[in-house]
Structures are given as structure tokens and as C-alpha cells.
mmCIF file of C-alpha atoms in Angstrom:
data_model
loop_
_atom_site.group_PDB
_atom_site.id
_atom_site.type_symbol
_atom_site.label_atom_id
_atom_site.label_comp_id
_atom_site.label_asym_id
_atom_site.label_seq_id
_atom_site.Cartn_x
_atom_site.Cartn_y
_atom_site.Cartn_z
ATOM 1 C CA UNK A 1 -14.732 -1.945 -1.828
ATOM 2 C CA UNK A 2 -12.294 -3.748 -4.116
ATOM 3 C CA UNK A 3 -13.780 -2.101 -7.196
ATOM 4 C CA UNK A 4 -13.336 1.366 -5.728
ATOM 5 C CA UNK A 5 -9.834 0.606 -4.564
ATOM 6 C CA UNK A 6 -9.051 -0.362 -8.136
ATOM 7 C CA UNK A 7 -9.854 3.220 -9.143
ATOM 8 C CA UNK A 8 -6.955 4.392 -6.970
ATOM 9 C CA UNK A 9 -4.604 1.930 -8.625
ATOM 10 C CA UNK A 10 -5.641 3.102 -12.071
ATOM 11 C CA UNK A 11 -5.015 6.709 -11.035
ATOM 12 C CA UNK A 12 -1.384 6.033 -10.102
ATOM 13 C CA UNK A 13 -0.327 4.022 -13.137
ATOM 14 C CA UNK A 14 0.636 5.679 -16.375
ATOM 15 C CA UNK A 15 -2.266 5.947 -18.746
ATOM 16 C CA UNK A 16 -1.700 4.272 -22.119
ATOM 17 C CA UNK A 17 -3.244 6.029 -25.130
ATOM 18 C CA UNK A 18 -5.030 3.723 -27.546
ATOM 19 C CA UNK A 19 -5.563 4.751 -31.164
ATOM 20 C CA UNK A 20 -9.052 3.821 -32.379
ATOM 21 C CA UNK A 21 -9.962 4.344 -36.010
ATOM 22 C CA UNK A 22 -13.551 5.048 -36.834
ATOM 23 C CA UNK A 23 -15.406 2.891 -39.319
ATOM 24 C CA UNK A 24 -16.686 6.150 -40.787
ATOM 25 C CA UNK A 25 -13.240 6.673 -42.374
ATOM 26 C CA UNK A 26 -13.323 3.506 -44.495
ATOM 27 C CA UNK A 27 -12.547 3.855 -48.171
ATOM 28 C CA UNK A 28 -14.625 2.127 -50.777
ATOM 29 C CA UNK A 29 -11.984 -0.543 -51.385
ATOM 30 C CA UNK A 30 -12.045 -1.408 -47.672
ATOM 31 C CA UNK A 31 -15.647 -2.619 -47.879
ATOM 32 C CA UNK A 32 -14.532 -6.048 -49.110
ATOM 33 C CA UNK A 33 -16.840 -6.146 -52.136
ATOM 34 C CA UNK A 34 -19.951 -4.791 -50.431
ATOM 35 C CA UNK A 35 -22.617 -3.017 -52.447
ATOM 36 C CA UNK A 36 -21.784 0.648 -53.122
ATOM 37 C CA UNK A 37 -25.372 1.445 -52.152
ATOM 38 C CA UNK A 38 -24.447 0.860 -48.534
ATOM 39 C CA UNK A 39 -23.428 4.012 -46.786
ATOM 40 C CA UNK A 40 -20.290 4.010 -44.696
ATOM 41 C CA UNK A 41 -22.234 3.995 -41.438
ATOM 42 C CA UNK A 42 -24.470 1.192 -42.699
ATOM 43 C CA UNK A 43 -21.430 -0.783 -43.777
ATOM 44 C CA UNK A 44 -19.948 -0.302 -40.349
ATOM 45 C CA UNK A 45 -23.075 -1.625 -38.684
ATOM 46 C CA UNK A 46 -23.189 -4.514 -41.110
ATOM 47 C CA UNK A 47 -19.603 -5.509 -40.381
ATOM 48 C CA UNK A 48 -20.195 -5.341 -36.628
ATOM 49 C CA UNK A 49 -23.351 -7.423 -36.711
ATOM 50 C CA UNK A 50 -22.497 -10.023 -39.360
ATOM 51 C CA UNK A 51 -20.660 -12.607 -37.286
ATOM 52 C CA UNK A 52 -20.781 -15.250 -40.023
ATOM 53 C CA UNK A 53 -18.655 -13.324 -42.524
ATOM 54 C CA UNK A 54 -14.913 -13.596 -42.646
ATOM 55 C CA UNK A 55 -13.009 -10.690 -41.139
ATOM 56 C CA UNK A 56 -12.519 -7.921 -43.617
ATOM 57 C CA UNK A 57 -9.158 -6.470 -44.474
ATOM 58 C CA UNK A 58 -9.954 -3.483 -42.305
ATOM 59 C CA UNK A 59 -10.731 -5.565 -39.257
ATOM 60 C CA UNK A 60 -7.631 -7.685 -39.731
ATOM 61 C CA UNK A 61 -5.439 -4.595 -39.783
ATOM 62 C CA UNK A 62 -7.090 -2.998 -36.765
ATOM 63 C CA UNK A 63 -4.568 -3.312 -33.944
ATOM 64 C CA UNK A 64 -4.243 -1.157 -30.855
ATOM 65 C CA UNK A 65 -1.417 1.310 -31.009
ATOM 66 C CA UNK A 66 -0.225 0.147 -27.620
ATOM 67 C CA UNK A 67 -0.876 -3.045 -25.648
ATOM 68 C CA UNK A 68 -3.749 -2.697 -23.227
ATOM 69 C CA UNK A 69 -2.893 -2.514 -19.550
ATOM 70 C CA UNK A 70 -4.509 -5.206 -17.460
ATOM 71 C CA UNK A 71 -5.646 -4.199 -13.988
ATOM 72 C CA UNK A 72 -3.860 -6.519 -11.537
ATOM 73 C CA UNK A 73 -5.913 -8.888 -9.464
ATOM 74 C CA UNK A 74 -5.647 -9.575 -5.758
ATOM 75 C CA UNK A 75 -2.792 -12.070 -6.163
ATOM 76 C CA UNK A 76 -0.706 -9.396 -7.883
ATOM 77 C CA UNK A 77 -1.114 -6.948 -5.000
ATOM 78 C CA UNK A 78 -0.819 -9.114 -1.882
ATOM 79 C CA UNK A 79 0.567 -12.533 -1.002
ATOM 80 C CA UNK A 80 -1.350 -14.856 1.297
ATOM 81 C CA UNK A 81 1.182 -16.523 3.610
ATOM 82 C CA UNK A 82 -1.373 -18.386 5.742
ATOM 83 C CA UNK A 83 -5.141 -18.646 5.894
ATOM 84 C CA UNK A 84 -7.404 -17.479 8.692
ATOM 85 C CA UNK A 85 -8.489 -19.924 11.376
ATOM 86 C CA UNK A 86 -10.899 -20.241 14.283
ATOM 87 C CA UNK A 87 -9.844 -23.633 15.640
ATOM 88 C CA UNK A 88 -9.194 -24.242 19.308
ATOM 89 C CA UNK A 89 -5.525 -24.922 18.612
ATOM 90 C CA UNK A 90 -5.154 -21.581 16.799
ATOM 91 C CA UNK A 91 -6.971 -19.874 19.649
ATOM 92 C CA UNK A 92 -4.683 -21.342 22.317
ATOM 93 C CA UNK A 93 -1.585 -20.527 20.264
ATOM 94 C CA UNK A 94 -2.652 -16.950 19.599
ATOM 95 C CA UNK A 95 -3.743 -16.447 23.197
ATOM 96 C CA UNK A 96 -0.310 -17.457 24.500
ATOM 97 C CA UNK A 97 1.411 -14.870 22.308
ATOM 98 C CA UNK A 98 -0.482 -11.862 23.655
ATOM 99 C CA UNK A 99 1.953 -9.487 25.427
ATOM 100 C CA UNK A 100 -0.265 -8.982 28.476
ATOM 101 C CA UNK A 101 2.765 -8.499 30.699
ATOM 102 C CA UNK A 102 3.582 -5.293 28.791
ATOM 103 C CA UNK A 103 0.237 -3.659 29.596
ATOM 104 C CA UNK A 104 -0.510 -1.288 32.421
ATOM 105 C CA UNK A 105 -2.495 -2.850 35.304
ATOM 106 C CA UNK A 106 -5.715 -1.110 34.246
ATOM 107 C CA UNK A 107 -5.377 -2.093 30.580
ATOM 108 C CA UNK A 108 -4.536 -5.662 31.511
ATOM 109 C CA UNK A 109 -7.703 -5.933 33.576
ATOM 110 C CA UNK A 110 -9.772 -4.693 30.644
ATOM 111 C CA UNK A 111 -8.064 -7.090 28.237
ATOM 112 C CA UNK A 112 -8.501 -10.091 30.515
ATOM 113 C CA UNK A 113 -12.173 -9.201 30.929
ATOM 114 C CA UNK A 114 -12.627 -9.957 27.222
ATOM 115 C CA UNK A 115 -10.363 -13.006 27.238
ATOM 116 C CA UNK A 116 -12.106 -14.742 30.123
ATOM 117 C CA UNK A 117 -15.414 -14.860 28.247
ATOM 118 C CA UNK A 118 -14.672 -15.190 24.536
ATOM 119 C CA UNK A 119 -17.778 -15.524 22.397
ATOM 120 C CA UNK A 120 -16.014 -15.402 19.031
ATOM 121 C CA UNK A 121 -12.384 -15.819 17.992
ATOM 122 C CA UNK A 122 -10.647 -15.403 14.662
ATOM 123 C CA UNK A 123 -7.017 -15.278 13.644
ATOM 124 C CA UNK A 124 -6.968 -13.452 10.332
ATOM 125 C CA UNK A 125 -4.838 -14.426 7.334
ATOM 126 C CA UNK A 126 -1.154 -13.575 7.334
ATOM 127 C CA UNK A 127 -0.573 -11.253 4.396
ATOM 128 C CA UNK A 128 2.571 -9.859 2.823
ATOM 129 C CA UNK A 129 2.598 -6.881 0.470
ATOM 130 C CA UNK A 130 4.882 -4.173 -0.858
ATOM 131 C CA UNK A 131 4.567 -0.937 1.069
ATOM 132 C CA UNK A 132 6.862 1.828 2.197
ATOM 133 C CA UNK A 133 7.562 1.332 5.891
ATOM 134 C CA UNK A 134 7.023 5.007 6.696
ATOM 135 C CA UNK A 135 3.581 4.975 5.074
ATOM 136 C CA UNK A 136 2.578 1.754 6.834
ATOM 137 C CA UNK A 137 3.698 3.019 10.248
ATOM 138 C CA UNK A 138 1.809 6.283 9.748
ATOM 139 C CA UNK A 139 -1.484 4.592 8.899
ATOM 140 C CA UNK A 140 -1.167 2.143 11.797
ATOM 141 C CA UNK A 141 -0.465 4.989 14.214
ATOM 142 C CA UNK A 142 -3.320 7.161 12.875
ATOM 143 C CA UNK A 143 -6.330 5.011 11.914
ATOM 144 C CA UNK A 144 -8.566 8.084 11.824
ATOM 145 C CA UNK A 145 -6.640 9.266 8.749
ATOM 146 C CA UNK A 146 -7.367 5.953 7.026
ATOM 147 C CA UNK A 147 -11.075 6.278 7.805
ATOM 148 C CA UNK A 148 -11.130 9.867 6.547
ATOM 149 C CA UNK A 149 -9.500 8.792 3.262
ATOM 150 C CA UNK A 150 -12.143 6.081 2.881
ATOM 151 C CA UNK A 151 -14.882 8.667 3.199
ATOM 152 C CA UNK A 152 -13.185 10.993 0.723
ATOM 153 C CA UNK A 153 -12.913 8.141 -1.781
ATOM 154 C CA UNK A 154 -16.567 7.163 -1.187
ATOM 155 C CA UNK A 155 -15.446 3.731 0.007
ATOM 156 C CA UNK A 156 -17.199 3.808 3.375
ATOM 157 C CA UNK A 157 -19.338 6.014 5.613
ATOM 158 C CA UNK A 158 -17.377 4.898 8.683
ATOM 159 C CA UNK A 159 -16.331 7.790 10.951
ATOM 160 C CA UNK A 160 -13.653 8.022 13.619
ATOM 161 C CA UNK A 161 -12.593 10.923 15.830
ATOM 162 C CA UNK A 162 -9.523 11.077 18.037
ATOM 163 C CA UNK A 163 -10.575 12.017 21.570
ATOM 164 C CA UNK A 164 -7.286 11.445 23.410
ATOM 165 C CA UNK A 165 -3.647 10.481 22.866
ATOM 166 C CA UNK A 166 -4.647 6.858 22.206
ATOM 167 C CA UNK A 167 -8.459 6.910 22.259
ATOM 168 C CA UNK A 168 -11.050 7.307 19.503
ATOM 169 C CA UNK A 169 -14.806 7.403 19.041
ATOM 170 C CA UNK A 170 -16.325 5.479 16.147
ATOM 171 C CA UNK A 171 -19.606 5.534 14.239
ATOM 172 C CA UNK A 172 -20.113 2.897 11.547
ATOM 173 C CA UNK A 173 -23.150 4.678 10.138
ATOM 174 C CA UNK A 174 -25.383 1.603 10.501
ATOM 175 C CA UNK A 175 -26.350 2.074 14.148
ATOM 176 C CA UNK A 176 -23.028 0.879 15.570
ATOM 177 C CA UNK A 177 -21.224 3.317 17.838
ATOM 178 C CA UNK A 178 -18.423 2.804 20.300
ATOM 179 C CA UNK A 179 -14.942 3.622 21.517
ATOM 180 C CA UNK A 180 -11.498 2.383 20.593
ATOM 181 C CA UNK A 181 -8.441 2.476 22.858
ATOM 182 C CA UNK A 182 -4.889 1.608 21.803
ATOM 183 C CA UNK A 183 -3.575 -0.057 24.956
ATOM 184 C CA UNK A 184 -0.190 -1.184 23.614
ATOM 185 C CA UNK A 185 1.783 -0.198 20.514
ATOM 186 C CA UNK A 186 5.319 -0.758 19.266
ATOM 187 C CA UNK A 187 6.655 -0.834 15.695
ATOM 188 C CA UNK A 188 5.861 -4.565 15.542
ATOM 189 C CA UNK A 189 2.892 -4.906 17.930
ATOM 190 C CA UNK A 190 -0.438 -3.145 18.300
ATOM 191 C CA UNK A 191 -3.175 -4.072 20.762
ATOM 192 C CA UNK A 192 -6.552 -2.364 20.621
ATOM 193 C CA UNK A 193 -9.546 -2.614 22.949
ATOM 194 C CA UNK A 194 -12.971 -1.840 21.464
ATOM 195 C CA UNK A 195 -16.320 -1.369 23.170
ATOM 196 C CA UNK A 196 -19.532 -0.677 21.295
ATOM 197 C CA UNK A 197 -23.259 -1.147 20.918
ATOM 198 C CA UNK A 198 -25.509 -1.764 17.957
ATOM 199 C CA UNK A 199 -28.930 -0.094 17.937
ATOM 200 C CA UNK A 200 -31.751 -0.843 15.543
ATOM 201 C CA UNK A 201 -35.512 -0.196 15.552
ATOM 202 C CA UNK A 202 -35.947 -3.915 14.921
ATOM 203 C CA UNK A 203 -34.237 -4.820 18.197
ATOM 204 C CA UNK A 204 -35.806 -4.437 21.615
ATOM 205 C CA UNK A 205 -32.430 -3.856 23.261
ATOM 206 C CA UNK A 206 -29.100 -2.685 21.889
ATOM 207 C CA UNK A 207 -26.481 -5.363 21.305
ATOM 208 C CA UNK A 208 -23.334 -4.683 23.330
ATOM 209 C CA UNK A 209 -19.922 -6.192 22.675
ATOM 210 C CA UNK A 210 -16.266 -5.854 23.661
ATOM 211 C CA UNK A 211 -13.378 -6.862 21.441
ATOM 212 C CA UNK A 212 -9.621 -7.192 21.710
ATOM 213 C CA UNK A 213 -7.512 -6.947 18.538
ATOM 214 C CA UNK A 214 -3.820 -7.816 18.413
ATOM 215 C CA UNK A 215 -1.761 -7.004 15.300
ATOM 216 C CA UNK A 216 1.737 -8.360 14.648
ATOM 217 C CA UNK A 217 3.932 -6.832 11.939
ATOM 218 C CA UNK A 218 7.189 -7.941 10.356
ATOM 219 C CA UNK A 219 9.204 -5.543 8.186
ATOM 220 C CA UNK A 220 11.159 -6.807 5.182
ATOM 221 C CA UNK A 221 13.820 -4.408 3.845
ATOM 222 C CA UNK A 222 14.197 -3.910 0.121
ATOM 223 C CA UNK A 223 17.282 -3.424 -2.016
ATOM 224 C CA UNK A 224 18.117 -1.662 -5.238
ATOM 225 C CA UNK A 225 15.639 -3.761 -7.220
ATOM 226 C CA UNK A 226 12.911 -4.843 -4.796
ATOM 227 C CA UNK A 227 10.594 -2.670 -2.737
ATOM 228 C CA UNK A 228 10.233 -2.738 1.009
ATOM 229 C CA UNK A 229 7.389 -4.911 2.244
ATOM 230 C CA UNK A 230 5.630 -5.992 5.418
ATOM 231 C CA UNK A 231 3.795 -9.079 6.563
ATOM 232 C CA UNK A 232 1.117 -8.726 9.214
ATOM 233 C CA UNK A 233 -1.473 -10.844 10.956
ATOM 234 C CA UNK A 234 -4.186 -10.011 13.461
ATOM 235 C CA UNK A 235 -6.063 -12.047 16.042
ATOM 236 C CA UNK A 236 -9.482 -10.947 17.289
ATOM 237 C CA UNK A 237 -11.350 -11.840 20.468
ATOM 238 C CA UNK A 238 -14.992 -10.784 20.917
ATOM 239 C CA UNK A 239 -17.176 -11.048 24.012
ATOM 240 C CA UNK A 240 -20.979 -10.696 23.941
ATOM 241 C CA UNK A 241 -22.682 -10.235 27.323
ATOM 242 C CA UNK A 242 -25.894 -11.727 25.922
ATOM 243 C CA UNK A 243 -26.045 -15.503 25.636
ATOM 244 C CA UNK A 244 -28.606 -15.222 22.850
ATOM 245 C CA UNK A 245 -26.365 -12.971 20.791
ATOM 246 C CA UNK A 246 -23.422 -15.311 21.367
ATOM 247 C CA UNK A 247 -25.379 -18.283 20.025
ATOM 248 C CA UNK A 248 -26.452 -16.280 16.982
ATOM 249 C CA UNK A 249 -22.852 -15.170 16.386
ATOM 250 C CA UNK A 250 -21.620 -18.766 16.433
ATOM 251 C CA UNK A 251 -24.306 -19.803 13.958
ATOM 252 C CA UNK A 252 -23.281 -17.001 11.602
ATOM 253 C CA UNK A 253 -19.542 -17.583 12.154
ATOM 254 C CA UNK A 254 -18.919 -19.221 8.740
ATOM 255 C CA UNK A 255 -20.229 -16.112 7.026
ATOM 256 C CA UNK A 256 -18.719 -13.549 9.403
ATOM 257 C CA UNK A 257 -15.290 -15.215 9.205
ATOM 258 C CA UNK A 258 -15.249 -14.819 5.442
ATOM 259 C CA UNK A 259 -16.189 -11.148 5.814
ATOM 260 C CA UNK A 260 -13.451 -10.560 8.404
ATOM 261 C CA UNK A 261 -10.787 -12.171 6.218
ATOM 262 C CA UNK A 262 -11.999 -10.200 3.220
ATOM 263 C CA UNK A 263 -11.866 -6.891 5.094
ATOM 264 C CA UNK A 264 -8.326 -7.569 6.300
ATOM 265 C CA UNK A 265 -7.212 -8.257 2.729
ATOM 266 C CA UNK A 266 -8.834 -5.036 1.529
ATOM 267 C CA UNK A 267 -7.084 -3.036 4.236
ATOM 268 C CA UNK A 268 -3.769 -4.546 3.118
ATOM 269 C CA UNK A 269 -4.528 -3.665 -0.508
ATOM 270 C CA UNK A 270 -5.444 -0.139 0.562
ATOM 271 C CA UNK A 271 -2.084 0.385 2.309
ATOM 272 C CA UNK A 272 -0.197 -0.983 -0.691
ATOM 273 C CA UNK A 273 -2.069 1.286 -3.078
ATOM 274 C CA UNK A 274 -1.714 4.389 -0.907
ATOM 275 C CA UNK A 275 2.042 3.779 -0.741
ATOM 276 C CA UNK A 276 2.048 3.426 -4.533
ATOM 277 C CA UNK A 277 0.077 6.677 -4.870
ATOM 278 C CA UNK A 278 2.557 8.528 -2.655
ATOM 279 C CA UNK A 279 5.409 7.239 -4.760
ATOM 280 C CA UNK A 280 3.924 7.950 -8.207
ATOM 281 C CA UNK A 281 1.252 10.617 -7.689
ATOM 282 C CA UNK A 282 2.190 12.788 -4.684
ATOM 283 C CA UNK A 283 0.089 15.613 -6.123
ATOM 284 C CA UNK A 284 -3.042 13.479 -5.839
ATOM 285 C CA UNK A 285 -2.184 12.701 -2.219
ATOM 286 C CA UNK A 286 -1.699 16.410 -1.525
ATOM 287 C CA UNK A 287 -5.117 17.281 -2.937
ATOM 288 C CA UNK A 288 -6.721 14.473 -1.009
ATOM 289 C CA UNK A 289 -4.979 15.526 2.237
ATOM 290 C CA UNK A 290 -6.503 18.995 1.957
ATOM 291 C CA UNK A 291 -9.983 17.415 1.852
ATOM 292 C CA UNK A 292 -9.618 15.236 4.952
ATOM 293 C CA UNK A 293 -12.388 15.667 7.508
ATOM 294 C CA UNK A 294 -12.693 14.499 11.091
ATOM 295 C CA UNK A 295 -8.935 14.511 11.792
ATOM 296 C CA UNK A 296 -6.708 16.801 13.813
ATOM 297 C CA UNK A 297 -5.288 19.703 11.749
ATOM 298 C CA UNK A 298 -1.743 18.452 12.327
ATOM 299 C CA UNK A 299 -2.499 15.205 10.484
ATOM 300 C CA UNK A 300 -2.653 16.920 7.084
ATOM 301 C CA UNK A 301 0.953 18.236 7.057
ATOM 302 C CA UNK A 302 2.097 14.958 8.620
ATOM 303 C CA UNK A 303 0.526 13.016 5.779
ATOM 304 C CA UNK A 304 2.210 15.299 3.231
ATOM 305 C CA UNK A 305 5.611 14.776 4.869
ATOM 306 C CA UNK A 306 5.162 11.025 4.729
ATOM 307 C CA UNK A 307 4.120 11.249 1.089
ATOM 308 C CA UNK A 308 7.211 13.327 0.277
ATOM 309 C CA UNK A 309 9.447 10.797 1.999
ATOM 310 C CA UNK A 310 7.875 7.905 0.108
ATOM 311 C CA UNK A 311 8.234 9.802 -3.174
ATOM 312 C CA UNK A 312 11.930 10.470 -2.549
ATOM 313 C CA UNK A 313 12.530 6.828 -1.604
ATOM 314 C CA UNK A 314 10.891 5.734 -4.844
ATOM 315 C CA UNK A 315 12.977 8.134 -6.925
ATOM 316 C CA UNK A 316 16.193 6.930 -5.339
ATOM 317 C CA UNK A 317 15.263 3.300 -5.868
ATOM 318 C CA UNK A 318 14.554 3.824 -9.565
ATOM 319 C CA UNK A 319 17.916 5.494 -10.211
ATOM 320 C CA UNK A 320 20.278 3.110 -11.985
ATOM 321 C CA UNK A 321 23.051 1.900 -9.758
ATOM 322 C CA UNK A 322 26.494 2.829 -11.080
ATOM 323 C CA UNK A 323 29.984 1.982 -9.973
ATOM 324 C CA UNK A 324 31.646 4.633 -7.891
ATOM 325 C CA UNK A 325 33.450 6.856 -10.437
ATOM 326 C CA UNK A 326 35.782 8.247 -7.758
ATOM 327 C CA UNK A 327 38.926 6.124 -7.409
ATOM 328 C CA UNK A 328 41.109 6.300 -4.395
ATOM 329 C CA UNK A 329 44.376 8.168 -5.101
ATOM 330 C CA UNK A 330 47.089 5.828 -6.400
ATOM 331 C CA UNK A 331 50.806 6.359 -5.753
ATOM 332 C CA UNK A 332 52.628 7.673 -8.802
ATOM 333 C CA UNK A 333 55.043 5.177 -10.276
ATOM 334 C CA UNK A 334 58.010 7.103 -11.559
ATOM 335 C CA UNK A 335 58.951 4.372 -13.988
ATOM 336 C CA UNK A 336 55.526 4.169 -15.534
ATOM 337 C CA UNK A 337 55.333 7.929 -15.960
ATOM 338 C CA UNK A 338 58.654 7.919 -17.917
ATOM 339 C CA UNK A 339 57.981 5.064 -20.329
ATOM 340 C CA UNK A 340 59.444 2.450 -18.016
ATOM 341 C CA UNK A 341 62.838 4.231 -18.094
ATOM 342 C CA UNK A 342 64.497 5.784 -15.154
ATOM 343 C CA UNK A 343 64.837 9.562 -15.341
ATOM 344 C CA UNK A 344 68.220 10.898 -16.472
ATOM 345 C CA UNK A 345 70.601 11.150 -13.598
ATOM 346 C CA UNK A 346 72.185 14.531 -13.066
ATOM 347 C CA UNK A 347 76.019 14.800 -13.032
ATOM 348 C CA UNK A 348 77.512 14.528 -9.577
ATOM 349 C CA UNK A 349 79.702 17.619 -10.099
ATOM 350 C CA UNK A 350 76.775 19.814 -11.092
ATOM 351 C CA UNK A 351 76.460 22.873 -8.902
ATOM 352 C CA UNK A 352 73.371 25.063 -8.726
ATOM 353 C CA UNK A 353 74.159 28.744 -8.403
ATOM 354 C CA UNK A 354 71.800 30.901 -6.335
ATOM 355 C CA UNK A 355 69.708 33.291 -8.324
ATOM 356 C CA UNK A 356 69.702 36.989 -7.535
ATOM 357 C CA UNK A 357 66.121 38.111 -8.026
ATOM 358 C CA UNK A 358 67.253 41.648 -8.670
ATOM 359 C CA UNK A 359 69.069 40.442 -11.777
ATOM 360 C CA UNK A 360 66.461 37.937 -12.804
ATOM 361 C CA UNK A 361 64.320 38.885 -15.849
ATOM 362 C CA UNK A 362 61.270 37.501 -13.997
#
């Protein structure tokens, strides 16, 4: 998935033209004393293959017109604040922070059903990355849009359909189907309850599982030079009704934990890159929004509005900050306006005669 996400990053950065001269255009003096019997194409092949010869004058002068742009790696896109963990201490600490008291009675019963019989636990890495807060909030509130974008970008075959105000149906495309219910959500907290089964011709019975996912988000404001960013971390609790499946899950935990951490990092990179695309290539986002499938029709204009907001925020941030050119009105100093000399005082006996407008030339 990382390789395909890199394609999105490349699409939003400015392309840098590189001037490449063909070896076919070499003059005879550029052959560095080679036999005139060699054709230009043969000389080119000879120069490319002969690694023992010194570089010719032509090769020494070959320099790209512009420096090549290096695709950033993971460390350039996200910052790892803490690693994932599955220890008992991390489990007790994460368990105590769950806002169960904020749930409705029915949702609390369903959440505690998973928590009383935990087969697998994982607190995912805490990650910080630059992202527009409006874009992040939109994707968290509408995960079906994220899944639809993945399909459009050929990243995943995962499908999700919204079936209620906070409920969704999911199909992973590998035999895993289920439901997802958002049982608690605020700007900084999201709690999701999942229930699904995995079917395969190789299995006598489907594998059932329930999971509880809790996401915490912190928003960091930007300023004139730095972008807005967020840091988020998720804890996951999984319950398998089958004892056999639970034992197998614990045996495979070292591998599955790495996969979970990796997926969470990729989701963070995806949000960062989508925010960057909205800021630099809103036209690409508009074309992609028109191709979304499996989402409510209202999601397309909502995505475009978010993209427009992110674009405007980026334009305002890139404008150079200038001092306020408007000065508050200053009182006029009579002395300064008359070269530091007091105005001439009129004679005390001077009398002003009224003017008769009928006789006035004006």
C-alpha cells in the first residue's frame, strides 16, 4: 500500500523537468579519441558498457538541468511518538481510559461484552503528522469515503456501506464480512464496535469475532509558518468465541501486531497525503470525488467543500505576512506642520466684515 500511496504524493508535488541529452548528438571531438569507424550509436553503447575507461568529456559535463526530487520516506511524513504495545500494563492503562460512562446503556453492555473476554489486545503506535483539521475530522466521521477512495486508487478491494446514522456494513473481499457501529464520537474520541465472521472453503465453520476500537486524537494548531497537525493513538480489543481460534491468534500475535501497527501508519500517511492533495491539487480531488462509489450522494459535495476549505487555508498560510500598513490616526501637531514655528498671530484690533453674497464675485 505504501508504494501506491507514494503515487498520490508524487501527483501533488510540482514536477521537475530534467534535460537529458542523447548520445546520438555527440560530435566527433566528443568521442575522446575513439576510432572514426565507430558510429555514434556504437560509440554510445561503448561508452555505457566500458566501465574501465575514464569518464569522457561528454559524461563529465552531463549534469541534470534541475536537482532530482527525492520521494520522502515514512519518517518525513509521520512522526512516531510512541511504539505499539500488548503488555498487561499497557492493557490495564488503556482499559482504564475508556469512556464507558459516556455510552448509552445498550452500547455499554455491548462494549463490556468484548472487554470481559479479551482474546487479543493491542495499543497501536502514537503518531503525529501534518494534516488540515477539517480534512482529518471529515475522514474520521465518514470512513466509507476513505474506503471508496482506496478502491478508486486501486489500493484495496475493501468495501463499506453506510446503513444508518452511525452504522456500516463491511466486506473485506477475502471472505470477511461484518458490521461496524460508532457507539461514541467527539472531536477527540471515537469508539467503534465491530462484529464479523470469516468464511473460507478450507474451514469447517466460520470464524466469528467481536472487536472494540477506541481512538484518541489531539489537535495541534499551526501558525504562519507551520501547518496544523494531529497526534492520534488507538487501542483495540478483540474477543473470539472459539478457544481454538484464540490460541491460534495468540501464537500469531507477533506477526499480526506488526501488521496492525503498519496499517495504522499507512492510514496516517493516507490522511496526510489527502490533506496535501486538497491543498495543492484540488482539481484532482474533484475528479476523484465524482468517481466515488458506495457512498451516499451527499458525501461528494461535502468532500468538495472540505477540499475547498483546505485549499483556501493553504493559500492563506503561504501568503507572506506583512506589517499592517494602516496606521491609527495621529493628532496633528501644529508646531510640526509649521516648521516648528508658531503660526503668525493675528492683530487684536482686526475686525472681519461680513460679506454680502449679492456683491461677492463668487
